[in-house]
Amino acid sequence: MNLSRFRNFCRINAYALQIFSIFIFVAVVYSVYTYVSGTTTLSFTYNSPDITLFSMGGSKGAIGITEAERQIAAFTMIPITQAVTIFVLLAGSAAFKWLADGKRPFDFNFVKIIKRISLTLMISDIILPLVHSFVLGMISVDGYSLNFGFGSGFIMGVILYVVSEIFNYGIELQNLSDDVV
């Protein structure tokens, strides 16, 4: 792949990620509006982590957590989870735009973008299920639930973090080589 094709590829990806971000934002706003206004029968679910390290739940009485309470908690989580998704997409768009503009990937600012994406993926993949458990516990009249674990977002974040450190090492080697010459 030649350089001009690579830059075009990066530019297209940058725009695509921005369009996906806008689409997600509009979909969330529309879903919240139709749910709050009562003009729809939308149903929301929130999945527990792919790899559950710790899970517990129960009830104080005989009812437990109802399906309606689970849907309200999931509805509450949608803007939060999608805000994280939009942030990751826009940061990814910035990385592609960086490359499309002909800037070098072995630059500390590019590494910051990649590291920011990786940390967001790792932290959100651990924190969001805990937030969902907290919200569900606050909404529920009789039950409680606690899920702790991680999923593919955490694993992708770890991989991106390693890649960012490889780029960081490449920058250091490049600086050392420039200093020697």
Coordinates of N, CA and C in Angstrom, one line a residue, residues 46-117:
Y46 N -28.9 -4.9 30.0 CA -27.5 -4.6 30.3 C -26.8 -6.0 30.6
N47 N -25.8 -6.3 29.8 CA -25.2 -7.6 30.0 C -24.1 -7.5 31.0
S48 N -23.9 -8.6 31.7 CA -22.9 -8.7 32.7 C -21.6 -8.9 32.0
P49 N -20.4 -8.7 32.7 CA -19.1 -8.9 32.0 C -19.0 -10.3 31.4
D50 N -18.2 -10.3 30.4 CA -17.9 -11.6 29.7 C -17.2 -12.6 30.6
I51 N -16.3 -12.1 31.4 CA -15.5 -13.0 32.3 C -15.9 -12.4 33.7
T52 N -16.8 -13.1 34.4 CA -17.2 -12.7 35.7 C -16.3 -13.2 36.8
L53 N -15.6 -12.4 37.5 CA -14.7 -12.8 38.6 C -15.5 -12.9 39.9
F54 N -16.5 -12.1 40.1 CA -17.3 -12.2 41.4 C -18.7 -11.8 41.0
S55 N -19.6 -12.5 41.5 CA -21.0 -12.2 41.3 C -21.8 -12.7 42.5
M56 N -22.7 -11.8 43.0 CA -23.6 -12.2 44.0 C -24.9 -11.4 43.9
G57 N -25.9 -11.8 44.5 CA -27.2 -11.1 44.5 C -28.1 -11.8 45.4
G58 N -29.2 -11.2 45.7 CA -30.2 -11.8 46.6 C -31.3 -10.8 46.8
S59 N -32.1 -11.1 47.8 CA -33.2 -10.1 48.2 C -33.4 -10.1 49.7
K60 N -34.0 -9.0 50.1 CA -34.2 -8.9 51.5 C -35.5 -9.6 51.9
G61 N -36.4 -9.7 50.9 CA -37.7 -10.4 51.1 C -37.8 -11.5 50.1
A62 N -39.1 -11.7 49.6 CA -39.4 -12.7 48.7 C -39.4 -12.3 47.2
I63 N -39.4 -11.0 47.0 CA -39.6 -10.5 45.6 C -38.3 -10.5 44.8
G64 N -37.2 -10.0 45.3 CA -36.0 -9.9 44.5 C -36.0 -8.7 43.5
I65 N -35.2 -8.8 42.6 CA -35.1 -7.7 41.6 C -36.1 -8.1 40.5
T66 N -37.0 -7.2 40.2 CA -38.0 -7.4 39.1 C -37.4 -7.1 37.7
E67 N -38.1 -7.6 36.7 CA -37.6 -7.3 35.3 C -37.8 -5.8 35.0
A68 N -38.8 -5.2 35.5 CA -39.0 -3.7 35.3 C -37.8 -3.0 35.9
E69 N -37.3 -3.4 37.1 CA -36.2 -2.7 37.8 C -34.9 -2.9 36.9
R70 N -34.8 -4.1 36.4 CA -33.6 -4.4 35.6 C -33.6 -3.5 34.3
Q71 N -34.8 -3.3 33.7 CA -34.9 -2.5 32.5 C -34.6 -1.0 32.8
I72 N -35.1 -0.5 34.0 CA -34.8 0.9 34.3 C -33.3 1.1 34.6
A73 N -32.7 0.1 35.3 CA -31.3 0.2 35.5 C -30.5 0.2 34.2
A74 N -30.9 -0.7 33.3 CA -30.3 -0.7 31.9 C -30.5 0.6 31.2
F75 N -31.7 1.1 31.3 CA -32.0 2.4 30.6 C -31.1 3.5 31.2
T76 N -30.8 3.5 32.5 CA -30.0 4.5 33.1 C -28.5 4.3 32.6
M77 N -28.1 3.1 32.3 CA -26.7 2.9 31.9 C -26.4 3.2 30.4
I78 N -27.5 3.3 29.6 CA -27.3 3.5 28.2 C -26.5 4.8 27.9
P79 N -26.9 5.9 28.4 CA -26.2 7.2 28.1 C -24.7 7.1 28.6
I80 N -24.5 6.4 29.7 CA -23.1 6.3 30.2 C -22.2 5.5 29.3
T81 N -22.7 4.3 29.0 CA -22.0 3.4 28.2 C -21.7 3.9 26.8
Q82 N -22.8 4.6 26.2 CA -22.6 5.1 24.9 C -21.7 6.4 24.9
A83 N -21.7 7.1 26.0 CA -20.7 8.2 26.1 C -19.3 7.7 26.0
V84 N -19.0 6.6 26.7 CA -17.7 6.0 26.6 C -17.4 5.5 25.2
T85 N -18.4 4.9 24.6 CA -18.2 4.5 23.2 C -17.9 5.6 22.2
I86 N -18.7 6.7 22.4 CA -18.5 7.9 21.6 C -17.1 8.5 21.8
F87 N -16.6 8.5 23.1 CA -15.3 9.0 23.4 C -14.2 8.2 22.7
V88 N -14.4 6.8 22.7 CA -13.4 6.0 22.1 C -13.4 6.1 20.6
L89 N -14.6 6.2 20.0 CA -14.7 6.4 18.6 C -14.0 7.8 18.1
L90 N -14.3 8.8 18.9 CA -13.7 10.1 18.5 C -12.2 10.1 18.7
A91 N -11.7 9.5 19.8 CA -10.3 9.4 20.0 C -9.6 8.5 18.9
G92 N -10.3 7.5 18.4 CA -9.8 6.7 17.3 C -9.8 7.5 16.0
S93 N -10.8 8.3 15.9 CA -10.9 9.2 14.7 C -9.7 10.2 14.7
A94 N -9.4 10.7 15.9 CA -8.2 11.6 16.0 C -6.9 10.9 15.6
A95 N -6.8 9.6 16.0 CA -5.6 8.9 15.7 C -5.5 8.7 14.2
F96 N -6.6 8.3 13.5 CA -6.6 8.2 12.1 C -6.4 9.5 11.4
K97 N -7.0 10.6 11.9 CA -6.7 11.9 11.3 C -5.3 12.3 11.4
W98 N -4.6 12.0 12.5 CA -3.2 12.2 12.8 C -2.4 11.6 11.6
L99 N -2.7 10.3 11.3 CA -2.0 9.6 10.3 C -2.4 10.1 8.9
A100 N -3.6 10.5 8.7 CA -4.1 11.0 7.4 C -3.4 12.3 7.1
D101 N -3.1 13.1 8.1 CA -2.4 14.4 7.9 C -0.9 14.2 7.6
G102 N -0.4 13.0 7.6 CA 1.0 12.8 7.3 C 1.9 12.9 8.4
K103 N 1.3 13.0 9.6 CA 2.2 13.0 10.8 C 2.7 11.6 11.2
R104 N 3.8 11.6 11.8 CA 4.5 10.3 12.2 C 3.8 9.6 13.3
P105 N 3.6 8.3 13.3 CA 3.1 7.6 14.4 C 4.0 7.5 15.6
F106 N 5.3 7.7 15.4 CA 6.3 7.7 16.4 C 6.4 9.1 17.0
D107 N 5.4 9.5 17.7 CA 5.3 10.9 18.3 C 4.6 10.7 19.6
F108 N 5.0 11.4 20.6 CA 4.5 11.3 21.9 C 3.0 11.7 22.0
N109 N 2.5 12.6 21.1 CA 1.1 13.0 21.1 C 0.3 11.8 20.5
F110 N 0.8 11.1 19.5 CA 0.1 10.0 19.0 C 0.0 8.9 20.0
V111 N 1.1 8.7 20.7 CA 1.1 7.6 21.8 C 0.1 8.0 22.9
K112 N -0.1 9.3 23.2 CA -1.1 9.7 24.2 C -2.5 9.3 23.7
I113 N -2.8 9.5 22.4 CA -4.1 9.2 21.9 C -4.4 7.7 22.1
I114 N -3.4 6.9 21.7 CA -3.6 5.4 21.8 C -3.7 5.0 23.3
K115 N -2.9 5.6 24.1 CA -2.9 5.3 25.6 C -4.2 5.7 26.2
R116 N -4.7 6.8 25.8 CA -6.0 7.3 26.3 C -7.2 6.4 25.9
I117 N -7.1 5.9 24.7 CA -8.1 4.9 24.3 C -8.0 3.6 25.1

